[in-house]
mmCIF file of C-alpha atoms in Angstrom:
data_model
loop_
_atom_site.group_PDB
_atom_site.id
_atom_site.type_symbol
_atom_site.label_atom_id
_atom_site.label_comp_id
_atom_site.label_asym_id
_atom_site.label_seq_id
_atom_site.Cartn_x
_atom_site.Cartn_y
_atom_site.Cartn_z
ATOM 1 C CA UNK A 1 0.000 0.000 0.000
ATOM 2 C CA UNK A 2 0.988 3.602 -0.835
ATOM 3 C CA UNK A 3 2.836 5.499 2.245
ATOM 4 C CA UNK A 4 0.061 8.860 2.415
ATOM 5 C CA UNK A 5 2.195 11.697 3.167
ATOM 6 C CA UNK A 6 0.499 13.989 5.866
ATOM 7 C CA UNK A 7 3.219 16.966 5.446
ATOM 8 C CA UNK A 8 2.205 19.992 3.322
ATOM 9 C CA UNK A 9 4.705 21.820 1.207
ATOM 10 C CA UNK A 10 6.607 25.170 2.345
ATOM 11 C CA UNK A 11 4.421 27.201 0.643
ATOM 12 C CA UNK A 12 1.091 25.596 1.529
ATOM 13 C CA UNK A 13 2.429 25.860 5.130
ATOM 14 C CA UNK A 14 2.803 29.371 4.986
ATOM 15 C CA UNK A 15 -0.182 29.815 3.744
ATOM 16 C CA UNK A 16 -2.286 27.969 6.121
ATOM 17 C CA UNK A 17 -0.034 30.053 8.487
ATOM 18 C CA UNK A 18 -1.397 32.930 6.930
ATOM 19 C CA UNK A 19 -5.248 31.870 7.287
ATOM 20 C CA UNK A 20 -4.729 30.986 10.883
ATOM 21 C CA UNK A 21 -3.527 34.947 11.391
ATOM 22 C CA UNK A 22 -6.621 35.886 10.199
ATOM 23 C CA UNK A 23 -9.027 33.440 12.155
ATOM 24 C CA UNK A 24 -7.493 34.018 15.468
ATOM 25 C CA UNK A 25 -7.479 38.279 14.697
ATOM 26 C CA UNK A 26 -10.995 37.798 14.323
ATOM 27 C CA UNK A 27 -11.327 35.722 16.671
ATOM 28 C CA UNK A 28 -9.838 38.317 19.513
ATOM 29 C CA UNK A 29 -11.618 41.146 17.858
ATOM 30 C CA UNK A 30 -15.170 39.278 18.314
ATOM 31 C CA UNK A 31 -14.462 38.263 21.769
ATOM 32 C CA UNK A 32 -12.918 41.271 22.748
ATOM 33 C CA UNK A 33 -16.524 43.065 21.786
ATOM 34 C CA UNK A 34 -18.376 40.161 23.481
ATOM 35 C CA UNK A 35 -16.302 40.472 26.644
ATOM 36 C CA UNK A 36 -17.899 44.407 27.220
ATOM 37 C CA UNK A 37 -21.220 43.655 25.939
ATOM 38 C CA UNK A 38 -21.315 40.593 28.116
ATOM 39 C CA UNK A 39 -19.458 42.284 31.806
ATOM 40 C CA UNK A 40 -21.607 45.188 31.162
ATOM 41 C CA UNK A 41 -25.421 43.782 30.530
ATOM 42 C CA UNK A 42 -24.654 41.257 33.425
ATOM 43 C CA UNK A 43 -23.189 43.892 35.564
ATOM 44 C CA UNK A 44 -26.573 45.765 35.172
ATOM 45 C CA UNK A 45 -28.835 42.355 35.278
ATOM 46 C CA UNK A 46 -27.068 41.013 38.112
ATOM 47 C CA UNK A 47 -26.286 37.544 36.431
ATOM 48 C CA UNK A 48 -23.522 35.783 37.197
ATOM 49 C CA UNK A 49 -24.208 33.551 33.859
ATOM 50 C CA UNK A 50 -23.333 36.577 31.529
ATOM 51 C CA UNK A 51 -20.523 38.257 33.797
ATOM 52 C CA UNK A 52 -18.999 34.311 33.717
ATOM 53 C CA UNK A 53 -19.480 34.471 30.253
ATOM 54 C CA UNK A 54 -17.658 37.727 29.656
ATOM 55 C CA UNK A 55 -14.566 36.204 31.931
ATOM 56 C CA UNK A 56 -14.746 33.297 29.927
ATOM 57 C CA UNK A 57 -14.101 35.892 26.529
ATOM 58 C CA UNK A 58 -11.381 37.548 28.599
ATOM 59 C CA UNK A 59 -10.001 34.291 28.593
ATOM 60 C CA UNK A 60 -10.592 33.432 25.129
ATOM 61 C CA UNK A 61 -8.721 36.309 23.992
ATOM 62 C CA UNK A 62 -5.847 34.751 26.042
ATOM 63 C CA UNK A 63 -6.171 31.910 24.156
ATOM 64 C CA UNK A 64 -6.031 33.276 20.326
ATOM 65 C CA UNK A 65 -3.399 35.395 21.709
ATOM 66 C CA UNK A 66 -1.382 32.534 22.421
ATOM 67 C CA UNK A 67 -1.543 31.193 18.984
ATOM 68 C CA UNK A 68 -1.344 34.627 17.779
ATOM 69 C CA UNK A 69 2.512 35.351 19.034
ATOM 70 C CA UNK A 70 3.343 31.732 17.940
ATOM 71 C CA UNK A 71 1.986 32.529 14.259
ATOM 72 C CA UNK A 72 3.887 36.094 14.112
ATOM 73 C CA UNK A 73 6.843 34.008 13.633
ATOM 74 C CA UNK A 74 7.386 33.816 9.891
ATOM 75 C CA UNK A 75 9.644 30.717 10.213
ATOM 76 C CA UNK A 76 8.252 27.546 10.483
ATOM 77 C CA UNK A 77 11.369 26.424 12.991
ATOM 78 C CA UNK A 78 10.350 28.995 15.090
ATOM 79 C CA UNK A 79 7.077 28.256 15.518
ATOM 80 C CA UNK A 80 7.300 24.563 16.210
ATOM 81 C CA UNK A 81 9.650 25.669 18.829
ATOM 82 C CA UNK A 82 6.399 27.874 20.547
ATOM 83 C CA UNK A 83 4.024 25.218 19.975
ATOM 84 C CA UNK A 84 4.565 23.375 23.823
ATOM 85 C CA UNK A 85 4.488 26.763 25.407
ATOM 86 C CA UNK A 86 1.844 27.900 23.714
ATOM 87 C CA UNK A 87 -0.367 25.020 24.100
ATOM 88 C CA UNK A 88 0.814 25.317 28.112
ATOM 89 C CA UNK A 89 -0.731 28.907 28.138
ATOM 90 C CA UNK A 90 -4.209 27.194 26.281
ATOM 91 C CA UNK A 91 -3.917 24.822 29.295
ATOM 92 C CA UNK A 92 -3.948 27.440 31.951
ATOM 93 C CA UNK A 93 -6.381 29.135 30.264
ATOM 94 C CA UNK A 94 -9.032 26.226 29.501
ATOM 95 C CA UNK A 95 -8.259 25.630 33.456
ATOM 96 C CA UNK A 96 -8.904 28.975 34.626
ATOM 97 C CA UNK A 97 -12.505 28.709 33.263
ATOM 98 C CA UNK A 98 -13.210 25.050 34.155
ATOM 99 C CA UNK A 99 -12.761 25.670 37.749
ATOM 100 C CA UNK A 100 -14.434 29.688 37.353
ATOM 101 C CA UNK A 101 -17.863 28.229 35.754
ATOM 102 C CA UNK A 102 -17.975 25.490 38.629
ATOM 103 C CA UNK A 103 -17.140 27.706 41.382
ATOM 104 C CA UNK A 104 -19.873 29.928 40.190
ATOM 105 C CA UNK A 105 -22.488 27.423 39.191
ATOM 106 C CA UNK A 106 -22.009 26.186 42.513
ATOM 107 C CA UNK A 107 -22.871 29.537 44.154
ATOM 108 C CA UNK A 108 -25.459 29.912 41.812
ATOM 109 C CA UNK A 109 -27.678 26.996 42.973
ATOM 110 C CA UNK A 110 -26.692 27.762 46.386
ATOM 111 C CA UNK A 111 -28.596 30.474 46.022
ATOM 112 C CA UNK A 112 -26.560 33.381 46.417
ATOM 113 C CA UNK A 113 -28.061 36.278 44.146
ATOM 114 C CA UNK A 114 -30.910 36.324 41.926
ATOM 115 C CA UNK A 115 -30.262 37.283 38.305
ATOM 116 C CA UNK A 116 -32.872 39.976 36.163
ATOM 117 C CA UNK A 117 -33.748 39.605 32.869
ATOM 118 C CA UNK A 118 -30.963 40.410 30.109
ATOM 119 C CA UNK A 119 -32.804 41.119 26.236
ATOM 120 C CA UNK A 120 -28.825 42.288 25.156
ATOM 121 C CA UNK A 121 -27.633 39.100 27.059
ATOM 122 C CA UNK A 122 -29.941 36.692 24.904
ATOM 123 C CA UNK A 123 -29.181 38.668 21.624
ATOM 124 C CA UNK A 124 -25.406 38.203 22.491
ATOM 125 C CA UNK A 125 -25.557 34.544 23.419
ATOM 126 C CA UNK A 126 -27.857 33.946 20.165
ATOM 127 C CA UNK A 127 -24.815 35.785 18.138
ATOM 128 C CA UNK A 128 -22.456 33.665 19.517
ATOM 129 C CA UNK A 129 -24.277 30.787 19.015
ATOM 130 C CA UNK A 130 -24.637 31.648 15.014
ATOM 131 C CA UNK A 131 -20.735 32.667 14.526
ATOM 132 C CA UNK A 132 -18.386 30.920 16.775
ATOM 133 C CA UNK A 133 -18.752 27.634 15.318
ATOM 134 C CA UNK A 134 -17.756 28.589 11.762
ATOM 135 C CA UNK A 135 -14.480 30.216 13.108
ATOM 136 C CA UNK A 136 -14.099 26.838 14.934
ATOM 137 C CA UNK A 137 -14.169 25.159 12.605
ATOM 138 C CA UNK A 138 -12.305 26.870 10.203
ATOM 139 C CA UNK A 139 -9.524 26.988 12.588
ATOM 140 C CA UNK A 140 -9.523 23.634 13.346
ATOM 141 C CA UNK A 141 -9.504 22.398 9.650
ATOM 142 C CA UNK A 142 -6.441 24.605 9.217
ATOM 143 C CA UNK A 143 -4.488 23.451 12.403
ATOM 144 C CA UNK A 144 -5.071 20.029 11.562
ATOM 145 C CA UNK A 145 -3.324 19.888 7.931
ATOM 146 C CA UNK A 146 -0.728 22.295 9.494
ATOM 147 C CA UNK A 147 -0.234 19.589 11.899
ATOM 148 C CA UNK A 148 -0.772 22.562 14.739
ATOM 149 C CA UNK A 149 -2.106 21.183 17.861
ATOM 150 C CA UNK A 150 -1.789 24.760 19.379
ATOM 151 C CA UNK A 151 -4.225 25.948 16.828
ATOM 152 C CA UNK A 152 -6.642 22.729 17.490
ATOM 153 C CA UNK A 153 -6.768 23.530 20.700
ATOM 154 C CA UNK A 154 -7.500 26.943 20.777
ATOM 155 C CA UNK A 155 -10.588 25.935 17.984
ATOM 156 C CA UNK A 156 -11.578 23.937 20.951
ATOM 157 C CA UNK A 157 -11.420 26.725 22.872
ATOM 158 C CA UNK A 158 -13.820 28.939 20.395
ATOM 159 C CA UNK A 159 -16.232 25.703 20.179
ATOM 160 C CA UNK A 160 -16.541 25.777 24.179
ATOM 161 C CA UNK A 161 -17.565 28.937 23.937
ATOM 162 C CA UNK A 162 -20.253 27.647 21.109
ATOM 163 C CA UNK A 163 -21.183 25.556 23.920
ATOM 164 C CA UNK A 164 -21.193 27.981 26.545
ATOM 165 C CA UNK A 165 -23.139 30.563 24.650
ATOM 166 C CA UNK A 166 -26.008 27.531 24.126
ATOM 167 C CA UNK A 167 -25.939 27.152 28.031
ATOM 168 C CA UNK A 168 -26.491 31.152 28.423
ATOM 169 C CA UNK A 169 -28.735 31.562 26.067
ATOM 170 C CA UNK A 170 -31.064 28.418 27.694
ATOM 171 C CA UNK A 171 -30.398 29.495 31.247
ATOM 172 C CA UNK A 172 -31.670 33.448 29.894
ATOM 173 C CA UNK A 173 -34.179 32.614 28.251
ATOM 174 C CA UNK A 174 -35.603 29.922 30.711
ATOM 175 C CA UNK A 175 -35.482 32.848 33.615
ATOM 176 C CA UNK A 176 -37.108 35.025 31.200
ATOM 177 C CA UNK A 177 -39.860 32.911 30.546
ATOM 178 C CA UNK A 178 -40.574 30.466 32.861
ATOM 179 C CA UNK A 179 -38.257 31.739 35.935
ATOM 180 C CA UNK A 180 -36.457 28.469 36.203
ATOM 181 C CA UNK A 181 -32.835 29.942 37.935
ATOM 182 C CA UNK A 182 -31.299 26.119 38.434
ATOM 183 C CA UNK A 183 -30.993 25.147 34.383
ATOM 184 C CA UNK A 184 -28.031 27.257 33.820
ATOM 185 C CA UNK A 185 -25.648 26.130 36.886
ATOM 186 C CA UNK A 186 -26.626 22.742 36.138
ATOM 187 C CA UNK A 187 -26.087 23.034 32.392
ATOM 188 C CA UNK A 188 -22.685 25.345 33.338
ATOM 189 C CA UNK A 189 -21.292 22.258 35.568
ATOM 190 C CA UNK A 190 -20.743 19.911 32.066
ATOM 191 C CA UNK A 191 -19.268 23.102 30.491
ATOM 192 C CA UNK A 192 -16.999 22.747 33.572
ATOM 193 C CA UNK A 193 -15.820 19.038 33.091
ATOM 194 C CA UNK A 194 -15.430 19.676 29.628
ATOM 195 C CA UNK A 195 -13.016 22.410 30.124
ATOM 196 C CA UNK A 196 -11.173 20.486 32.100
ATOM 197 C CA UNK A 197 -10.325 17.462 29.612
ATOM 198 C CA UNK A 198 -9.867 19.897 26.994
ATOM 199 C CA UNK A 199 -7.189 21.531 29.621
ATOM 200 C CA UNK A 200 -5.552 18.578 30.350
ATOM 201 C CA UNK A 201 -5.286 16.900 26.757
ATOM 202 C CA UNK A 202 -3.584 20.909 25.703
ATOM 203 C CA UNK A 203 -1.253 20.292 28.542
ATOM 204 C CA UNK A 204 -0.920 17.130 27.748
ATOM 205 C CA UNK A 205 0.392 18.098 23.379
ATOM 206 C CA UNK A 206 -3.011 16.051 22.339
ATOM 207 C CA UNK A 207 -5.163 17.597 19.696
ATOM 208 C CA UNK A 208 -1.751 16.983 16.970
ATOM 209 C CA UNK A 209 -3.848 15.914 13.382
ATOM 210 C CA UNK A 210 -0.422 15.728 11.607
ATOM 211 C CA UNK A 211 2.603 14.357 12.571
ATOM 212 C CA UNK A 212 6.203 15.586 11.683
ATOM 213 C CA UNK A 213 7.758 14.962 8.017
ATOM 214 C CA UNK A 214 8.715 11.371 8.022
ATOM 215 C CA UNK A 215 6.831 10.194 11.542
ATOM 216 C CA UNK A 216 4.162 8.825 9.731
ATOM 217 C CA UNK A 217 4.100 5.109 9.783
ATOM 218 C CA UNK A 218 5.102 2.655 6.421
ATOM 219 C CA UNK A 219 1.211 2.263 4.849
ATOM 220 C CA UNK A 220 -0.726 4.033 7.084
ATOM 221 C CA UNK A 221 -3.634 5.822 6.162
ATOM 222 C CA UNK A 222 -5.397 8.548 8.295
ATOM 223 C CA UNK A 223 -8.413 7.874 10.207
ATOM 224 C CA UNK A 224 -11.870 8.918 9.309
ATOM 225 C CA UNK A 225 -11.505 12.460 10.678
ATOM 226 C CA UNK A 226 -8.679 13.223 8.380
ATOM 227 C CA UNK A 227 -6.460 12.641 11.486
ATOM 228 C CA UNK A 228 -2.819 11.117 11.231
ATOM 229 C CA UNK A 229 -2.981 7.595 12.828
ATOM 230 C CA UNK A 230 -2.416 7.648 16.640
ATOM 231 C CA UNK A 231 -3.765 11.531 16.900
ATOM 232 C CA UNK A 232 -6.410 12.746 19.177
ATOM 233 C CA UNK A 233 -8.211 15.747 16.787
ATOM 234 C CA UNK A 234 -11.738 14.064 15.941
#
């Protein structure tokens, strides 16, 4: 069987390179907006769900930053040689919000506070919703023939947040409408768990979808997700 070589070109490099540049720029930009809109309605509601949800941007940003100084470096050398650090800093980060959406869900169903309506929160969550999993995506599918796990990760990062906007948007619009305050905490508390593997497998280097030139085994094919064999990017 034909040996399927996983390793794009220079130039194909550099320009998947290029396109990741762009997603993550947008990326901060977007979540930089979301951030304000998000601290400031739940500052004036009183919810914890869309200040957490504005930390959690904060934190995003942190993220696509990460990725952001390892793509600056033209040379592809270079930034192979950011890639652990980088992925470290996703690590922290996906950690940081794991353990700040359970520490607030917590509080949240002990009671503590009572949360107002939000009509800019649910428009904001809905928004989310609608364009954070195309960047995502479009990240991911880059990082994964760049054989970036830095840059899969921090997709995962913007897809958590596709998951946290779905929790907001439920826990808003069930305390709009039917005053049910336990749904989000309880929703927020997987959101929690899930951070935390996706913290541990960037600490860990998982999330690869390419291996280096020439570590590709003798006649193997990649999987079904278009991952190198052995890699954990489906």
């Amino acid at each position: 069987m034909t040996a399927i070589s996983l390793d794009p070109g220079p130039a194909r490099r550099d320009a998947l390179a290029r396109r990741i540049r762009l997603l993550v720029a947008a990326t901060i930009t977007y979540n930089v907006v979301e951030a304000v809109v998000a601290l400031t309605a739940g500052t004036l509601a009183s919810s914890t769900a869309l200040i957490g949800f504005g930390l959690d941007s904060v934190i995003e940003v942190s993220s696509a930053a990460a990725v952001a100084w390892q793509f600056s470096a033209r040379d592809h050398a270079v930034r192979e040689a950011r890639e652990k650090r980088t992925l470290r800093i996703i690590a922290v980060s996906f950690f940081a919000l794991a353990l700040y959406v359970a520490a607030d869900s917590v509080r949240a169903l002990t009671g503590t506070g009572e949360a107002g309506h939000s009509v800019p929160g649910i428009i904001l969550a809905a928004l989310s919703l609608a364009v954070m999993p195309f960047l995502s995506a479009a990240q991911r599918k880059a990082g994964r023939e760049l054989g970036s796990a830095s840059a899969v990760a921090d997709s995962k990062q913007t897809l958590l947040c596709t998951y946290l906007s779905a929790v907001l948007l439920a826990g808003l619009l069930a305390n709009l409408l039917f005053g049910w305050t336990w749904a989000d905490p309880i929703a927020a508390l997987v959101i929690a768990a899930i951070a935390g593997k996706e913290g541990r497998d960037a600490w860990q280097g998982k999330g690869c979808c390419a291996p280096a030139a020439g570590h590709t085994p003798t006649g193997a094919e990649p999987d079904v997700c278009g991952c190198a064999p052995g890699c954990d990017c489906c």
